[in-house]
Amino acid sequence: IFTVPGRGYRFAAAIGRPQAGAAPLPRAEPETGFTTHLPALAGPLIGRDEALAALGDCVDASPLVTLLGAAGMGKTRLAQALLHWRRAQYRQGVCFVALAPCTEPAAVVSAVVEALGLAQPAGADPLQALVQTLGGLEMLIALDNAEHLIDAVAAIAAAIVAGAPGVRLLVTSQIPLKLAAERRFRLAPLALAGDDTGLDAALGCGAVALFVDRAQALDRRFELTAANLPTVRLLCQRLDGCPLAIELAAARVPLLGLDRLLASLDQRLRLLRSADREAPLRQQTLHAAMSWSHGLLDPTEQIVFRRLSVFVGNAALAPLLQAVADPAPAPLDAYAVLDALGTLVERSLVMLVHDADEPDEAPRYRLLGTPQAYAHEQLAAAGEIEALQRRHAQALSRHWVAAGADLIAGTPGGEAWKRRVDPDVDDGLVALRWALDHDPLAALAMAPYLSRCMHARRSDSCLQLWEAVDPLLDNPAPDLAAQPLLLARAAAEAARYWIYKRQAHATVRAHQARAWAIQAGDAPTQYLALAELAWASGARGDKAALAEDVAALQALKDPAWPPFFEASACAYEPW
């Protein structure tokens, strides 16, 4: 063994070819039995009581359990806690094997042998000898950080499961082994406190409890109070309940204070770093943790990962594919994106989001805050930000126009429609801001349906939308003037929005909508515009204008239209 400056130790012995019929490995320390190689727990395991119990049940039920989770989620600490808890349950005890220092597949068996305290005879087949040694034993072995040598670990795990029935294996990894005997246990983020959670209940939530514990370890004066609870709660939410991120953030409290820390989270990759000399390098900063995960992706997966950062919320599959995939005949088509997306989900870099109220709905896809920050950094380094912003805006515009068609057709009903498209609002607003500067046609196309979704739920955002979009309807540019139906729909929805706030302005927009709808030959949009005019006439007390508007409405109405039009008009009927 010799020292590699800045890295550690390295084996320098010559490697011999394995021989058939390897003998079992002798104990290096026969008088003490197998070593545990298990580090002492660094403080209590906070917020993981249920996960620890559930993981123990999985280990009892299966000879091979893979503990899965994103970087910094606390897989190693949970595995170590389980080994400490179970060390007396197995006749030969437990053993913890750290695989992060291993750089070559051949080193994995040696790491297991060394951790167990075994001596390897010259010329033996290492894996076969290891399996023979373990064959009659009862013990729990944890193989920690397997993701960078997953094929080698899978081969070793398969051999041990087949040849050592008394041995239980717990593997921590960002990706599964994909073995028939494997049982997967995905570690979720720490529990977050809700916006209405009180002080005592918040301390029972794992994320808040961990933040408070780590902050108090560095500053004994820190305490959670009713005054600072909203900030701590929001910090934990912004950090997605990730234990590593929460610990690193808490370490900055004495220096920055809570409010400055919260305001600085946009720079979390540079801000959050550890002063713990004993922590592995990959866990000393959020940037290092993400670099470790990112380095394990193949080139296609890295491209998809960085391009996903253009989405600010959770994305439906259709706009995601439109934004991320390259136009034909480029090799990164929709099918290649789907394959890469599956790997990113397996590695916990992308989260699947399911609608609890609509279990049959397709899942959506989301980057958590820290992976998104790192992915956006990579997107900038690749020089793709401008291109992806354009793709994102175009994809979201098409998505909202298609959603509007569903609303008009009446599938699903209005409230169900709002619940379905509400997750797309944040991305829609980002796309709208881009389109206002670069593609006004796209902005006018999506604005009416964004407004419909936000009108009663996000009044401030809806007001900002129309303050930005409404000026496009004044003396529209030639490319807009050539789209009278698009202008008519936008003006009709603007009139609907302004009717209670700026009635005179709403009347102007309704007259514009009617004129553009007549130019486009679109009777349903004329009907919507007339409904706004009738409402305004009734509100002014102009009976003659009201009678004229009502007569025009009745003459125009077609029973074959979808119920959307009558429902939209009836909401404002003054007669």
Coordinates of C-alpha atoms in Angstrom, one line a residue:
I1 CA 0.0 0.0 0.0
F2 CA 1.3 3.5 -0.8
T3 CA -0.1 7.0 -0.2
V4 CA -1.6 9.1 -3.0
P5 CA -1.3 12.8 -2.0
G6 CA -4.7 14.4 -1.6
R7 CA -6.7 11.2 -2.1
G8 CA -5.7 8.5 0.4
Y9 CA -4.2 5.0 0.1
R10 CA -3.8 2.7 -2.9
F11 CA -3.0 -1.0 -3.3
A12 CA 0.2 -1.6 -5.2
A13 CA 0.4 -5.4 -5.2
A14 CA 0.5 -7.3 -8.5
I15 CA -2.8 -8.9 -9.6
G16 CA -2.7 -12.6 -10.3
R17 CA -5.2 -14.7 -12.3
P18 CA -7.9 -16.5 -10.3
Q19 CA -7.7 -20.3 -10.0
A20 CA -10.6 -22.7 -10.0
G21 CA -11.8 -24.2 -6.7
A22 CA -10.9 -21.3 -4.5
A23 CA -10.6 -22.0 -0.8
P24 CA -12.5 -20.0 1.8
L25 CA -10.8 -17.0 3.1
P26 CA -9.1 -17.3 6.5
R27 CA -9.9 -14.8 9.2
A28 CA -7.4 -12.0 9.7
E29 CA -8.4 -11.8 13.4
P30 CA -9.8 -15.2 14.4
E31 CA -10.0 -14.5 18.1
T32 CA -12.5 -11.6 17.6
G33 CA -14.6 -12.9 14.8
F34 CA -15.6 -10.7 11.8
T35 CA -15.1 -7.0 12.1
T36 CA -18.0 -4.6 11.7
H37 CA -16.1 -1.8 10.1
L38 CA -19.1 0.3 11.3
P39 CA -18.6 4.0 12.1
A40 CA -20.1 5.4 15.3
L41 CA -23.4 7.3 14.7
A42 CA -22.8 11.0 14.6
G43 CA -25.7 12.1 16.8
P44 CA -29.3 11.0 16.7
L45 CA -31.1 10.0 13.5
I46 CA -33.7 12.8 13.2
G47 CA -36.9 12.4 11.3
R48 CA -36.3 8.8 10.2
D49 CA -37.9 6.6 12.8
E50 CA -40.6 5.4 10.5
A51 CA -38.2 4.8 7.6
L52 CA -35.8 2.9 10.0
A53 CA -38.6 0.6 11.1
A54 CA -39.8 0.0 7.6
L55 CA -36.3 -0.6 6.3
G56 CA -35.8 -3.2 9.1
D57 CA -39.0 -5.0 8.0
C58 CA -37.7 -5.1 4.4
V59 CA -34.4 -6.6 5.5
D60 CA -36.3 -9.2 7.5
A61 CA -38.4 -10.1 4.5
S62 CA -35.7 -10.2 1.7
P63 CA -32.1 -11.3 1.4
L64 CA -31.3 -8.3 -0.7
V65 CA -32.6 -4.8 -0.2
T66 CA -31.5 -1.7 -2.1
L67 CA -31.9 1.5 -0.3
L68 CA -32.5 4.1 -3.0
G69 CA -32.4 7.9 -2.9
A70 CA -31.0 11.0 -4.4
A71 CA -27.6 12.4 -3.3
G72 CA -27.7 13.9 0.2
M73 CA -31.0 12.1 1.1
G74 CA -29.3 10.3 4.1
K75 CA -29.1 6.7 2.7
T76 CA -25.7 6.1 4.4
R77 CA -26.8 7.3 7.8
L78 CA -30.0 5.3 7.7
A79 CA -28.1 2.1 6.7
Q80 CA -25.6 2.7 9.5
A81 CA -28.4 3.2 12.0
L82 CA -30.0 0.0 11.0
L83 CA -26.7 -1.9 11.4
H84 CA -26.2 -0.5 14.9
W85 CA -29.8 -1.5 15.8
R86 CA -29.4 -5.0 14.4
R87 CA -25.8 -5.8 15.3
A88 CA -26.8 -8.3 18.0
Q89 CA -29.6 -9.9 15.9
Y90 CA -27.3 -12.0 13.7
R91 CA -25.0 -14.7 14.9
Q92 CA -21.9 -13.3 13.1
G93 CA -23.1 -9.7 13.5
V94 CA -23.0 -6.9 10.9
C95 CA -20.5 -5.3 8.6
F96 CA -20.4 -2.0 6.8
V97 CA -18.5 -1.7 3.5
A98 CA -17.8 1.8 2.1
L99 CA -17.6 1.5 -1.7
A100 CA -17.1 5.2 -2.5
P101 CA -13.3 5.0 -2.4
C102 CA -13.4 2.1 -5.0
T103 CA -12.7 3.3 -8.5
E104 CA -12.5 -0.1 -10.3
P105 CA -15.0 -3.0 -10.4
A106 CA -12.3 -5.4 -9.3
A107 CA -11.8 -3.4 -6.0
V108 CA -15.3 -4.1 -4.8
V109 CA -14.6 -7.7 -3.6
S110 CA -11.4 -6.6 -2.0
A111 CA -13.3 -3.8 -0.1
V112 CA -15.8 -6.4 1.2
V113 CA -13.0 -8.8 2.2
E114 CA -11.1 -6.0 4.0
A115 CA -14.1 -4.8 5.8
L116 CA -14.9 -8.3 7.1
G117 CA -11.3 -8.6 8.4
L118 CA -10.5 -11.6 6.1
A119 CA -7.1 -12.5 4.7
Q120 CA -7.0 -13.3 1.0
P121 CA -4.7 -16.2 -0.1
A122 CA -2.6 -15.7 -3.2
G123 CA -4.1 -17.1 -6.4
A124 CA -7.7 -17.6 -5.0
D125 CA -10.8 -16.6 -7.0
P126 CA -11.8 -13.6 -4.7
L127 CA -15.6 -13.8 -5.2
Q128 CA -15.8 -17.5 -5.0
A129 CA -13.7 -17.6 -1.9
L130 CA -15.8 -14.9 -0.3
V131 CA -19.0 -16.7 -1.0
Q132 CA -17.7 -19.9 0.4
T133 CA -16.6 -18.1 3.5
L134 CA -20.0 -16.6 4.0
G135 CA -21.9 -19.8 3.0
G136 CA -22.7 -21.0 6.5
L137 CA -22.9 -17.6 8.3
E138 CA -25.7 -15.4 9.6
M139 CA -24.9 -11.7 9.3
L140 CA -26.1 -8.4 7.8
I141 CA -23.7 -6.7 5.3
A142 CA -24.2 -3.2 4.0
L143 CA -22.6 -2.2 0.7
D144 CA -22.6 1.6 0.8
N145 CA -22.6 4.0 -2.3
A146 CA -22.9 1.4 -5.0
E147 CA -24.1 3.6 -7.9
H148 CA -20.7 4.2 -9.6
L149 CA -19.9 0.4 -9.7
I150 CA -23.4 -0.9 -10.1
D151 CA -22.6 -3.8 -12.4
A152 CA -19.8 -5.2 -10.2
V153 CA -22.0 -4.8 -7.0
A154 CA -24.9 -6.5 -8.8
A155 CA -22.7 -9.5 -9.7
I156 CA -21.4 -9.8 -6.1
A157 CA -24.8 -9.4 -4.6
A158 CA -26.2 -12.1 -6.9
A159 CA -23.4 -14.5 -6.0
I160 CA -23.8 -13.9 -2.2
V161 CA -27.6 -14.3 -2.3
A162 CA -27.2 -17.6 -4.2
G163 CA -24.4 -19.1 -2.2
A164 CA -24.9 -17.6 1.3
P165 CA -28.6 -18.0 2.4
G166 CA -27.9 -16.8 5.9
V167 CA -26.5 -13.5 4.8
R168 CA -28.6 -10.4 4.4
L169 CA -27.4 -7.6 2.0
L170 CA -28.3 -4.0 2.3
V171 CA -27.1 -1.9 -0.6
T172 CA -27.3 1.9 -0.7
S173 CA -27.4 3.3 -4.2
Q174 CA -28.9 6.0 -6.4
I175 CA -30.0 3.3 -8.9
P176 CA -31.3 -0.2 -8.4
L177 CA -29.3 -3.4 -9.0
K178 CA -32.1 -4.9 -11.2
L179 CA -31.8 -8.4 -9.8
A180 CA -34.7 -10.8 -9.3
A181 CA -34.0 -11.2 -5.6
E182 CA -33.8 -7.4 -5.0
R183 CA -36.4 -5.5 -2.9
R184 CA -36.3 -1.8 -3.4
F185 CA -36.7 0.8 -0.6
R186 CA -36.8 4.4 -1.9
L187 CA -36.0 6.9 0.8
A188 CA -38.2 9.9 0.7
P189 CA -37.3 13.5 1.7
L190 CA -37.8 14.4 5.4
A191 CA -41.3 15.4 6.3
L192 CA -42.0 19.1 5.7
A193 CA -44.2 21.4 7.9
G194 CA -47.3 22.7 6.1
D195 CA -48.1 26.4 5.9
D196 CA -50.6 26.1 8.7
T197 CA -48.5 23.9 11.0
G198 CA -48.1 25.2 14.5
L199 CA -44.9 25.5 16.5
D200 CA -45.1 22.2 18.5
A201 CA -46.3 20.2 15.4
A202 CA -43.5 21.7 13.3
L203 CA -40.8 20.4 15.7
G204 CA -42.3 16.9 15.0
C205 CA -41.6 17.3 11.3
G206 CA -38.3 15.8 10.3
A207 CA -37.0 18.6 8.1
V208 CA -37.7 21.3 10.7
A209 CA -36.4 19.2 13.6
L210 CA -33.1 18.5 11.7
F211 CA -32.7 22.2 10.9
V212 CA -33.2 23.2 14.5
D213 CA -30.9 20.5 15.8
R214 CA -28.0 21.5 13.5
A215 CA -28.5 25.2 14.0
Q216 CA -28.4 24.7 17.8
A217 CA -25.2 22.6 17.5
L218 CA -23.4 25.6 16.1
D219 CA -25.2 28.3 18.1
R220 CA -26.8 27.2 21.4
R221 CA -28.9 30.5 21.5
F222 CA -30.9 29.5 18.4
E223 CA -34.4 28.4 19.1
L224 CA -37.5 27.9 17.0
T225 CA -40.2 30.5 17.8
A226 CA -43.5 31.5 16.4
A227 CA -41.8 34.6 14.8
N228 CA -39.1 32.6 12.9
L229 CA -41.1 29.5 12.2
P230 CA -42.4 30.7 8.8
T231 CA -38.9 31.4 7.6
V232 CA -37.5 28.0 8.9
R233 CA -40.5 26.3 7.3
L234 CA -40.0 28.0 4.0
L235 CA -36.3 27.2 4.1
C236 CA -36.9 23.5 4.5
Q237 CA -39.5 23.6 1.7
R238 CA -37.2 25.4 -0.6
L239 CA -34.5 22.7 0.2
D240 CA -37.1 19.9 -0.6
G241 CA -36.6 18.2 2.7
C242 CA -33.1 17.0 1.7
P243 CA -31.1 16.2 4.8
L244 CA -27.7 17.2 3.4
A245 CA -29.0 20.5 2.1
I246 CA -30.8 21.3 5.4
E247 CA -27.6 20.5 7.4
L248 CA -25.5 22.7 5.2
A249 CA -28.1 25.5 5.4
A250 CA -28.3 25.3 9.2
A251 CA -24.5 25.7 9.3
R252 CA -24.9 29.1 7.7
V253 CA -27.4 30.5 10.2
P254 CA -24.8 31.9 12.7
L255 CA -23.1 33.8 9.8
L256 CA -26.1 35.0 7.8
G257 CA -29.2 34.8 9.9
L258 CA -32.4 33.2 8.7
D259 CA -33.7 36.0 6.5
R260 CA -30.4 36.5 4.6
L261 CA -30.0 32.7 4.3
L262 CA -33.5 32.4 2.7
A263 CA -32.8 35.3 0.3
S264 CA -29.5 33.7 -0.8
L265 CA -30.9 30.2 -1.6
D266 CA -30.8 31.0 -5.4
Q267 CA -27.0 30.7 -5.0
R268 CA -27.3 27.5 -2.9
L269 CA -24.6 25.6 -4.9
R270 CA -22.0 28.2 -3.9
L271 CA -23.4 29.1 -0.5
L272 CA -24.0 25.7 1.1
R273 CA -20.8 24.0 2.2
S274 CA -19.7 22.1 5.2
A275 CA -16.8 22.8 7.6
D276 CA -16.9 19.2 8.8
R277 CA -13.4 17.8 8.1
E278 CA -14.6 14.2 8.5
A279 CA -17.4 14.5 5.9
P280 CA -16.6 12.8 2.5
L281 CA -15.6 15.3 -0.2
R282 CA -18.8 14.6 -2.1
Q283 CA -20.9 15.7 0.9
Q284 CA -19.0 18.8 1.9
T285 CA -20.9 21.0 -0.6
L286 CA -24.2 20.7 -2.5
H287 CA -22.2 21.3 -5.7
A288 CA -19.9 18.3 -5.0
A289 CA -22.9 16.1 -4.2
M290 CA -24.5 17.0 -7.5
S291 CA -21.2 16.6 -9.4
W292 CA -20.9 13.0 -8.1
S293 CA -24.4 12.2 -9.4
H294 CA -24.0 14.0 -12.7
G295 CA -20.7 12.3 -13.4
L296 CA -22.4 8.9 -13.4
L297 CA -24.8 9.8 -16.2
D298 CA -24.0 9.0 -19.8
P299 CA -23.9 11.9 -22.3
T300 CA -27.5 11.6 -23.4
E301 CA -28.7 11.5 -19.9
Q302 CA -26.7 14.6 -19.1
I303 CA -28.2 16.4 -22.0
V304 CA -31.8 15.6 -20.9
F305 CA -31.0 16.4 -17.3
R306 CA -29.7 19.9 -18.0
R307 CA -32.5 20.7 -20.5
L308 CA -35.1 19.8 -17.9
S309 CA -34.0 22.7 -15.8
V310 CA -35.9 25.1 -18.1
F311 CA -39.1 23.9 -16.4
V312 CA -39.8 25.7 -13.1
G313 CA -42.6 23.4 -11.9
N314 CA -43.6 19.8 -12.6
A315 CA -44.0 19.1 -16.3
A316 CA -46.5 17.1 -18.2
L317 CA -44.9 14.6 -20.6
A318 CA -46.0 16.2 -23.9
P319 CA -44.5 19.7 -23.4
L320 CA -41.5 18.1 -21.8
L321 CA -40.7 16.1 -24.9
Q322 CA -41.4 19.0 -27.2
A323 CA -38.9 21.2 -25.3
V324 CA -36.2 18.6 -24.6
A325 CA -36.1 16.4 -27.7
D326 CA -34.2 17.7 -30.8
P327 CA -36.0 18.1 -34.2
A328 CA -35.6 15.1 -36.5
P329 CA -33.4 13.6 -37.7
A330 CA -31.2 14.4 -34.6
P331 CA -30.5 11.3 -32.5
L332 CA -32.0 12.8 -29.4
D333 CA -35.6 12.2 -30.4
A334 CA -38.6 11.7 -28.1
Y335 CA -37.8 8.0 -27.6
A336 CA -34.2 8.7 -26.5
V337 CA -35.5 11.4 -24.1
L338 CA -38.0 8.8 -22.6
D339 CA -35.2 6.3 -22.1
A340 CA -33.0 8.9 -20.4
L341 CA -35.9 10.2 -18.3
G342 CA -36.5 6.7 -17.0
T343 CA -32.9 6.5 -15.8
L344 CA -33.1 10.0 -14.2
V345 CA -36.2 8.9 -12.3
E346 CA -34.4 5.7 -11.2
R347 CA -31.5 7.8 -10.0
S348 CA -33.9 10.1 -8.0
L349 CA -32.7 13.1 -10.0
V350 CA -36.2 13.5 -11.4
M351 CA -39.2 13.0 -9.2
L352 CA -42.5 11.5 -10.4
V353 CA -45.4 13.6 -9.3
H354 CA -48.8 11.8 -9.0
D355 CA -52.2 13.6 -8.5
A356 CA -53.7 12.0 -5.3
D357 CA -57.2 13.1 -6.5
E358 CA -56.7 11.7 -10.0
P359 CA -54.9 8.3 -9.6
D360 CA -55.5 7.4 -13.3
E361 CA -53.9 10.6 -14.6
A362 CA -50.4 10.3 -16.1
P363 CA -47.6 11.3 -13.7
R364 CA -45.7 14.5 -14.1
Y365 CA -42.0 15.1 -13.9
R366 CA -40.1 17.5 -11.6
L367 CA -36.5 18.5 -10.8
L368 CA -36.1 19.3 -7.1
G369 CA -34.5 22.6 -6.2
T370 CA -30.9 21.6 -5.9
P371 CA -30.8 19.3 -9.0
Q372 CA -32.5 22.0 -10.9
A373 CA -29.9 24.6 -9.9
Y374 CA -27.1 22.3 -10.9
A375 CA -28.8 21.4 -14.2
H376 CA -29.3 25.0 -15.0
E377 CA -25.6 25.6 -14.4
Q378 CA -24.8 22.9 -16.9
L379 CA -27.3 24.3 -19.4
A380 CA -25.5 27.6 -19.3
A381 CA -22.2 25.9 -19.6
A382 CA -23.5 24.1 -22.7
G383 CA -24.7 27.4 -24.3
E384 CA -28.2 26.2 -24.6
I385 CA -30.2 28.6 -22.4
E386 CA -31.6 30.8 -25.2
A387 CA -32.6 27.8 -27.4
L388 CA -34.3 26.0 -24.6
Q389 CA -36.2 29.1 -23.5
R390 CA -37.6 29.3 -27.0
R391 CA -38.5 25.6 -27.1
H392 CA -40.1 25.8 -23.6
A393 CA -42.2 28.9 -24.5
Q394 CA -43.4 27.3 -27.8
A395 CA -44.2 24.0 -26.1
L396 CA -46.1 25.7 -23.3
S397 CA -48.0 27.9 -25.7
R398 CA -49.2 24.8 -27.6
H399 CA -50.0 23.0 -24.4
W400 CA -52.2 25.9 -23.1
V401 CA -53.9 26.3 -26.5
A402 CA -54.7 22.5 -26.5
A403 CA -55.9 22.8 -22.9
G404 CA -58.2 25.7 -24.0
A405 CA -59.7 23.5 -26.7
D406 CA -60.5 20.9 -24.1
L407 CA -62.1 23.6 -21.9
I408 CA -64.3 24.8 -24.8
A409 CA -65.3 21.3 -25.7
G410 CA -66.3 20.6 -22.2
T411 CA -64.0 17.7 -21.4
P412 CA -63.5 17.8 -18.5
G413 CA -65.8 20.2 -16.7
G414 CA -64.6 23.7 -15.7
E415 CA -63.4 23.0 -12.2
A416 CA -61.9 19.7 -13.1
W417 CA -60.1 21.4 -16.0
K418 CA -58.7 24.0 -13.6
R419 CA -57.3 21.4 -11.3
R420 CA -55.8 19.5 -14.2
V421 CA -53.9 22.5 -15.7
D422 CA -53.1 24.4 -12.4
P423 CA -49.7 22.6 -12.2
D424 CA -48.8 24.2 -15.5
V425 CA -49.4 27.8 -14.5
D426 CA -45.9 28.6 -13.3
D427 CA -44.3 27.3 -16.4
G428 CA -47.0 29.0 -18.4
L429 CA -46.2 32.4 -16.8
V430 CA -42.5 31.9 -17.6
A431 CA -43.3 31.0 -21.2
L432 CA -45.6 34.1 -21.4
R433 CA -42.9 36.4 -20.2
W434 CA -40.5 35.1 -22.8
A435 CA -43.2 35.3 -25.5
L436 CA -44.1 38.9 -24.8
D437 CA -40.6 39.9 -25.8
H438 CA -40.0 37.4 -28.6
D439 CA -43.3 36.0 -29.9
P440 CA -46.4 38.1 -29.2
L441 CA -48.5 35.6 -31.2
A442 CA -47.7 32.9 -28.8
A443 CA -48.4 35.2 -25.8
L444 CA -51.9 36.2 -27.1
A445 CA -52.7 32.5 -27.9
M446 CA -52.0 31.2 -24.4
A447 CA -53.1 34.2 -22.3
P448 CA -56.9 33.6 -22.4
Y449 CA -56.6 30.1 -21.0
L450 CA -53.9 31.0 -18.4
S451 CA -56.3 33.8 -17.3
R452 CA -59.2 31.4 -17.0
C453 CA -57.3 29.1 -14.7
M454 CA -55.8 31.8 -12.5
H455 CA -58.8 34.2 -12.4
A456 CA -60.2 33.3 -9.0
R457 CA -57.2 31.5 -7.5
R458 CA -54.2 33.8 -8.3
S459 CA -55.6 37.2 -8.7
D460 CA -52.3 39.1 -8.4
S461 CA -50.7 37.0 -11.1
C462 CA -53.8 37.3 -13.3
L463 CA -53.7 41.1 -13.0
Q464 CA -50.0 41.1 -13.9
L465 CA -50.8 38.9 -16.9
W466 CA -53.4 41.4 -18.4
E467 CA -51.3 44.4 -17.6
A468 CA -48.6 42.9 -19.7
V469 CA -50.7 41.4 -22.5
D470 CA -53.5 44.0 -22.9
P471 CA -51.3 46.6 -24.7
L472 CA -50.8 44.1 -27.6
L473 CA -54.5 44.6 -28.5
D474 CA -53.9 48.3 -29.2
N475 CA -53.0 48.9 -32.8
P476 CA -51.7 45.3 -33.3
A477 CA -48.7 44.8 -35.5
P478 CA -49.2 43.4 -39.0
D479 CA -48.4 39.8 -38.1
L480 CA -51.0 40.0 -35.3
A481 CA -53.6 41.8 -37.4
A482 CA -53.4 38.9 -39.8
Q483 CA -54.7 36.6 -37.0
P484 CA -58.2 38.1 -36.3
L485 CA -59.5 35.0 -34.5
L486 CA -56.6 34.9 -32.2
L487 CA -57.1 38.6 -31.5
A488 CA -60.8 38.1 -31.0
R489 CA -60.4 35.4 -28.4
A490 CA -57.8 37.4 -26.5
A491 CA -59.9 40.6 -26.6
A492 CA -63.0 38.7 -25.4
E493 CA -61.2 37.2 -22.5
A494 CA -59.6 40.6 -21.7
A495 CA -63.1 42.1 -21.6
R496 CA -64.3 39.3 -19.3
Y497 CA -61.4 40.0 -16.9
W498 CA -61.7 43.9 -16.9
I499 CA -65.5 44.0 -16.7
Y500 CA -65.6 44.3 -12.9
K501 CA -62.4 46.5 -12.7
R502 CA -62.4 48.9 -15.6
Q503 CA -65.8 48.7 -17.2
A504 CA -65.2 51.3 -19.9
H505 CA -62.0 49.6 -21.0
A506 CA -63.7 46.2 -20.9
T507 CA -66.4 47.7 -23.3
V508 CA -63.7 48.8 -25.7
R509 CA -62.1 45.3 -25.7
A510 CA -65.6 43.6 -26.2
H511 CA -66.3 45.8 -29.3
Q512 CA -62.8 44.9 -30.6
A513 CA -63.5 41.2 -30.0
R514 CA -66.8 41.3 -31.8
A515 CA -65.3 43.1 -34.8
W516 CA -62.3 40.7 -35.1
A517 CA -64.7 37.7 -34.6
I518 CA -66.9 38.9 -37.4
Q519 CA -63.8 39.4 -39.6
A520 CA -62.7 35.8 -38.8
G521 CA -66.3 34.4 -39.3
D522 CA -66.3 33.0 -35.8
A523 CA -69.8 33.2 -34.3
P524 CA -69.1 31.6 -30.8
T525 CA -66.5 34.3 -30.1
Q526 CA -68.9 37.0 -31.3
Y527 CA -71.4 35.6 -28.8
L528 CA -68.9 35.9 -25.9
A529 CA -68.1 39.5 -26.9
L530 CA -71.8 40.4 -27.1
A531 CA -72.4 38.9 -23.6
E532 CA -69.8 41.3 -22.2
L533 CA -71.4 44.2 -24.1
A534 CA -74.8 43.3 -22.7
W535 CA -73.5 43.1 -19.2
A536 CA -71.9 46.6 -19.5
S537 CA -75.1 48.0 -21.1
G538 CA -77.2 46.7 -18.2
A539 CA -74.7 48.0 -15.6
R540 CA -74.9 51.5 -17.2
G541 CA -78.7 51.3 -17.2
D542 CA -78.8 51.8 -21.0
K543 CA -82.0 49.8 -21.7
A544 CA -81.9 50.5 -25.5
A545 CA -78.4 49.2 -25.9
L546 CA -79.2 46.2 -23.6
A547 CA -82.2 45.3 -25.7
E548 CA -80.1 45.5 -28.9
D549 CA -77.3 43.3 -27.4
V550 CA -79.8 40.7 -26.1
A551 CA -81.5 40.5 -29.5
A552 CA -78.2 40.0 -31.2
L553 CA -77.2 37.3 -28.6
Q554 CA -80.5 35.4 -29.2
A555 CA -80.1 35.6 -32.9
L556 CA -76.6 34.3 -32.8
K557 CA -76.9 31.5 -30.3
D558 CA -76.6 28.0 -31.7
P559 CA -77.9 25.0 -29.6
A560 CA -75.2 22.8 -31.2
W561 CA -72.4 24.8 -29.5
P562 CA -70.6 23.3 -26.5
P563 CA -72.2 24.3 -23.2
F564 CA -69.0 26.4 -22.5
F565 CA -70.3 29.4 -24.5
E566 CA -73.7 29.6 -22.9
A567 CA -72.2 29.0 -19.4
S568 CA -69.6 31.8 -20.0
A569 CA -72.3 34.2 -21.2
C570 CA -74.9 33.4 -18.5
A571 CA -72.4 34.1 -15.7
Y572 CA -72.8 37.8 -16.6
E573 CA -76.5 37.9 -17.8
P574 CA -78.0 41.1 -16.4
W575 CA -81.5 40.4 -18.0

